[in-house]
Short mmCIF file of C-alpha atoms in Angstrom, two decimals:
data_model
loop_
_atom_site.label_atom_id
_atom_site.label_comp_id
_atom_site.label_asym_id
_atom_site.label_seq_id
_atom_site.Cartn_x
_atom_site.Cartn_y
_atom_site.Cartn_z
CA MET A 415 -53.23 99.74 108.34
CA ILE A 416 -52.15 100.35 104.75
CA GLU A 417 -53.96 97.60 103.19
CA ARG A 418 -57.27 98.97 104.65
CA PHE A 419 -56.74 102.74 103.34
CA LYS A 420 -55.84 101.11 100.17
CA GLY A 421 -59.17 99.99 99.78
CA MET A 422 -60.91 102.75 101.03
CA ALA A 423 -59.33 104.95 98.50
CA LEU A 424 -60.05 102.35 95.89
CA ALA A 425 -63.95 102.14 96.84
CA LEU A 426 -63.49 106.13 96.73
CA LEU A 427 -61.92 106.56 93.71
CA ALA A 428 -63.90 103.79 91.65
CA PRO A 429 -66.50 105.93 89.90
CA LEU A 430 -63.78 108.33 87.92
CA LEU A 431 -62.03 104.54 87.24
CA LEU A 432 -64.70 104.03 85.45
CA VAL A 433 -64.30 106.49 83.25
CA GLY A 434 -60.95 105.30 81.98
CA CYS A 435 -59.35 108.53 80.87
CA ALA A 436 -60.02 112.56 81.14
CA PHE A 437 -58.86 114.50 78.69
CA ALA A 438 -58.45 118.46 78.58
CA PRO A 439 -57.95 121.10 75.87
CA GLY A 440 -54.59 121.73 74.71
CA LYS A 441 -54.10 124.81 72.12
CA PHE A 442 -57.22 125.03 70.39
CA THR A 443 -59.68 127.53 68.86
CA SER A 444 -63.15 126.89 69.57
CA THR A 445 -66.09 129.15 68.17
CA LEU A 446 -70.19 128.76 68.99
CA THR A 447 -72.78 130.06 66.85
CA ILE A 448 -76.50 130.30 68.32
CA LEU A 449 -79.25 132.24 66.58
CA ALA A 450 -82.00 133.41 67.61
CA ASP A 451 -84.06 130.48 65.67
CA ARG A 452 -82.12 127.83 68.18
CA SER A 453 -79.50 126.96 65.36
CA PHE A 454 -76.38 126.50 66.42
CA THR A 455 -72.92 125.87 64.85
CA PHE A 456 -70.08 124.40 66.87
CA THR A 457 -66.47 123.97 65.88
CA TYR A 458 -63.31 123.26 67.92
CA GLN A 459 -59.91 123.01 65.99
CA GLY A 460 -57.28 122.16 67.97
CA GLU A 461 -55.53 119.68 70.69
CA VAL A 462 -57.07 117.66 73.27
CA VAL A 463 -55.03 116.08 75.72
CA ALA A 464 -55.86 113.14 77.82
CA ILE A 465 -55.30 112.60 81.39
CA ASP A 466 -54.09 109.66 82.94
CA ILE A 467 -56.62 109.34 85.86
CA ALA A 468 -55.13 106.56 87.99
CA GLY A 469 -51.60 107.81 87.25
CA ALA A 470 -52.86 111.30 88.65
CA MET A 471 -54.33 109.72 91.64
CA ALA A 472 -51.39 107.46 92.73
CA LYS A 473 -49.28 110.50 92.38
CA GLY A 474 -51.25 113.26 94.17
CA MET A 475 -51.58 110.50 97.33
CA GLY A 476 -47.84 110.22 97.21
CA ASP A 477 -47.54 112.78 100.39
CA ALA A 478 -49.43 109.95 102.21
CA PHE A 479 -46.49 107.30 101.88
CA LYS A 480 -43.02 109.36 102.72
CA GLY A 481 -40.44 107.69 104.83
CA GLY A 482 -38.62 104.46 103.94
CA ASP A 483 -38.85 101.53 101.80
CA GLU A 484 -41.85 100.39 103.20
CA ASP A 485 -43.54 103.23 102.74
CA LYS A 486 -42.13 103.48 99.21
CA GLU A 487 -43.09 99.93 98.46
CA SER A 488 -46.73 101.07 99.39
CA LYS A 489 -47.12 103.76 96.68
CA THR A 490 -45.66 101.58 94.32
CA SER A 491 -48.77 99.12 95.30
CA MET A 492 -51.43 101.98 95.59
CA THR A 493 -49.74 102.95 91.43
CA ARG A 494 -50.34 99.27 90.38
CA MET A 495 -53.85 99.43 92.00
CA LEU A 496 -55.20 102.13 90.60
CA ARG A 497 -54.15 101.65 87.40
CA GLY A 498 -55.18 98.20 87.46
CA ALA A 499 -58.47 99.00 88.22
CA ALA A 500 -58.68 101.96 85.52
CA TRP A 501 -57.81 99.20 83.22
CA LYS A 502 -60.67 96.61 83.78
CA GLN A 503 -62.93 99.80 82.60
CA ASP A 504 -60.65 99.78 79.45
CA VAL A 505 -62.07 100.47 75.86
CA PRO A 506 -63.15 97.21 74.42
CA LYS A 507 -60.89 97.31 71.10
CA ILE A 508 -57.95 96.55 74.03
CA GLU A 509 -57.45 93.56 75.39
CA GLY A 510 -55.04 91.63 77.72
CA LYS A 511 -54.05 92.25 81.58
CA PRO A 512 -52.83 95.08 83.36
CA PRO A 513 -49.12 95.72 82.00
CA ALA A 514 -46.39 94.91 84.62
CA GLU A 515 -43.68 96.94 83.70
CA ASP A 516 -43.55 100.81 82.93
CA ASP A 517 -42.77 100.39 78.96
CA ALA A 518 -45.46 97.63 78.55
CA ASP A 519 -47.60 100.15 79.91
CA ALA A 520 -46.94 102.95 78.11
CA ARG A 521 -47.36 100.87 74.93
CA GLU A 522 -50.40 99.96 75.68
CA LYS A 523 -51.60 103.21 76.61
CA GLU A 524 -50.66 104.85 73.41
CA ALA A 525 -53.06 101.49 72.07
CA LYS A 526 -55.87 102.77 73.87
CA PHE A 527 -55.19 106.28 72.58
CA LYS A 528 -55.38 105.00 68.71
CA ALA A 529 -58.64 103.43 69.48
CA ILE A 530 -59.89 106.66 71.37
CA ALA A 531 -59.10 108.21 67.93
CA ALA A 532 -60.81 105.59 65.82
CA ALA A 533 -63.92 105.68 67.91
CA LEU A 534 -64.41 109.22 67.93
CA GLU A 535 -63.74 109.19 64.09
CA LYS A 536 -67.17 107.27 63.75
CA GLU A 537 -68.89 110.44 65.35
CA PRO A 538 -70.59 112.73 63.29
CA GLY A 539 -69.00 116.16 64.05
CA TYR A 540 -65.41 114.81 64.13
CA ARG A 541 -63.63 115.61 60.34
CA SER A 542 -60.66 114.75 61.57
CA VAL A 543 -58.71 112.95 64.63
CA THR A 544 -55.40 112.40 64.59
CA TYR A 545 -53.29 110.87 67.08
CA GLN A 546 -50.37 112.26 67.48
CA GLY A 547 -48.61 110.56 70.45
CA ASP A 548 -48.12 111.25 73.79
CA GLY A 549 -51.83 111.40 74.83
CA VAL A 550 -52.12 114.16 72.31
CA PHE A 551 -54.58 114.28 69.76
CA LEU A 552 -55.39 116.62 66.76
CA ILE A 553 -58.52 117.50 66.53
CA ASP A 554 -60.76 119.17 63.91
CA TYR A 555 -64.88 119.41 64.93
CA ALA A 556 -67.93 121.28 63.49
CA LEU A 557 -71.38 120.17 64.15
CA THR A 558 -74.67 122.33 63.16
CA GLY A 559 -77.81 121.44 64.44
CA LYS A 560 -81.21 122.77 66.04
CA LEU A 561 -81.28 123.71 69.98
CA THR A 562 -84.14 121.64 70.85
CA HIS A 563 -82.27 119.83 73.45
CA ASN A 564 -79.40 119.90 75.72
CA PHE A 565 -75.91 120.13 74.20
CA LEU A 566 -72.13 118.88 75.69
CA TRP A 567 -68.93 118.64 73.72
CA PRO A 568 -66.86 115.99 73.62
CA TYR A 569 -69.02 113.17 74.98
CA ASN A 570 -68.38 109.60 73.31
CA LEU A 571 -68.99 106.19 75.74
CA ASP A 572 -67.02 104.32 73.55
CA ALA A 573 -64.26 106.13 73.81
CA GLU A 574 -64.78 106.84 77.60
CA VAL A 575 -65.18 110.58 76.82
CA VAL A 576 -67.26 112.38 79.26
CA PHE A 577 -65.62 115.18 80.59
CA PRO A 578 -67.36 117.93 78.16
CA PHE A 579 -65.64 121.09 77.42
CA VAL A 580 -68.77 123.37 76.66
CA VAL A 581 -72.16 122.72 77.35
CA VAL A 582 -75.23 124.56 76.24
CA GLU A 583 -78.56 123.67 78.15
CA MET A 584 -82.22 124.92 77.97
CA ARG A 585 -83.25 127.21 80.67
CA GLY A 586 -87.05 127.55 80.38
CA SER A 587 -88.75 128.25 77.32
CA ASP A 588 -86.67 130.89 75.41
CA GLN A 589 -83.26 131.14 76.97
CA VAL A 590 -79.90 128.77 76.55
CA ARG A 591 -77.06 128.87 78.98
CA VAL A 592 -73.65 128.36 78.01
CA LYS A 593 -70.60 127.03 79.97
CA ALA A 594 -67.20 126.05 78.90
CA PRO A 595 -65.64 124.31 82.10
CA ALA A 596 -62.58 122.66 80.59
CA PHE A 597 -61.95 126.43 79.33
CA ALA A 598 -60.55 127.67 82.58
CA ASN A 599 -58.48 125.92 85.66
CA THR A 600 -61.00 125.05 87.77
CA ASP A 601 -61.51 122.20 90.05
CA SER A 602 -61.66 119.42 87.89
CA PRO A 603 -60.00 115.84 87.23
CA THR A 604 -58.23 116.89 84.91
CA LYS A 605 -56.14 119.09 86.91
CA GLY A 606 -52.62 118.53 86.61
CA LYS A 607 -49.77 118.94 89.03
CA GLY A 608 -49.71 122.49 90.35
CA GLY A 609 -53.32 122.43 90.02
CA GLY A 610 -54.12 123.24 86.67
CA ASN A 611 -53.74 122.52 83.18
CA ALA A 612 -50.60 123.76 82.04
CA LYS A 613 -50.87 123.22 78.45
CA LEU A 614 -54.55 125.29 78.28
CA ASP A 615 -54.06 127.94 75.13
CA GLY A 616 -56.96 128.93 73.30
CA THR A 617 -59.48 131.02 72.46
CA PHE A 618 -63.55 130.47 72.99
CA THR A 619 -65.89 132.55 70.76
CA LEU A 620 -69.85 133.42 71.20
CA VAL A 621 -71.45 134.61 68.23
CA THR A 622 -75.21 135.10 68.42
CA ASP A 623 -77.96 137.63 67.21
CA GLY A 624 -79.83 136.59 69.97
CA ASP A 625 -80.05 139.25 73.06
CA ILE A 626 -77.51 138.20 75.52
CA VAL A 627 -78.71 138.10 78.24
CA SER A 628 -75.47 137.82 80.92
CA GLN A 629 -71.70 136.85 80.10
CA ASN A 630 -68.88 137.16 82.51
CA ASN A 631 -66.44 138.42 80.25
CA GLU A 632 -65.06 141.58 80.99
CA ALA A 633 -64.23 143.08 78.10
CA GLY A 634 -67.97 142.52 77.39
CA ALA A 635 -69.24 142.01 74.11
CA THR A 636 -69.18 143.57 70.67
CA ARG A 637 -71.73 143.89 67.63
CA ALA A 638 -71.40 143.98 63.88
CA GLY A 639 -73.74 142.99 61.19
CA GLY A 640 -76.55 142.46 64.23
CA ARG A 641 -74.53 140.02 66.02
CA GLY A 642 -73.51 139.95 69.35
CA THR A 643 -69.60 138.24 69.68
CA VAL A 644 -67.86 137.83 73.03
CA THR A 645 -64.46 136.11 73.04
CA TRP A 646 -62.76 134.71 76.15
CA LYS A 647 -59.18 133.60 76.07
CA ALA A 648 -58.13 130.22 78.15
CA THR A 649 -54.86 130.16 79.64
CA PRO A 650 -53.13 128.51 82.54
CA LEU A 651 -54.45 131.44 84.50
CA THR A 652 -57.83 131.77 83.89
CA LYS A 653 -59.69 130.90 86.49
CA ASP A 654 -63.18 132.20 85.28
CA ALA A 655 -65.32 129.54 82.85
CA PRO A 656 -66.75 131.38 80.02
CA MET A 657 -70.51 131.03 80.92
CA ALA A 658 -73.37 133.61 79.07
CA VAL A 659 -77.41 133.22 78.68
CA ILE A 660 -79.18 133.94 75.26
CA LYS A 661 -82.34 134.91 74.57
CA VAL A 662 -83.65 132.60 71.69
CA ALA A 663 -86.90 131.69 69.93
CA PRO A 664 -89.44 129.83 72.39
CA LEU A 665 -89.91 125.98 71.99
CA ASN A 666 -92.59 125.16 69.81
#
């Protein structure tokens, strides 16, 4: 029965294991400026924390293996199976077999995270990426462009970063919607023990000279110099992810 359950679990969790690892914001400051002419600038300075998806899943499934030594052995087997499956989808720069011991696992994780930092540094916008150890990256990012298509950050297939913090999407011909799902403790693969990201600590500021059609900050927007500003505080208690809709120039 246990073996059957393990097989079913791996099949159900396979899509997430393909990701390799997820990322969540730690302590940060981020600003998104969107002008009515569709030009934009996005910045993020601060921590990005790597989440061990396989380990978190195995830990979360531990309640299904309570009891004697046989159940403990099954739980250990499940943990190794999940981490082994995730390992196979690792960053190409890391070679070898899944580590069998915890200390080897830790060393290989550190090597993987350093490879991720190297992959991110090659992407435009990353002014600096420093891996500080223990799954924590210190990032300085700034990118300016034109909103003729959707924008999301972070996203890097080489580094297996696919859970975006901020998404800007086209809404019709003359509106854009901003959402920042990672800046709140909503349901996601990056949720930690206790149901949230305990390291979440930052501010996300939206600046625009366009009309703010809607936004979900109770404090509302302030206006100065012809621009509106909305600032959200992100903490472990934040439940509603920042969201706003802005009117911009129609696409040509």
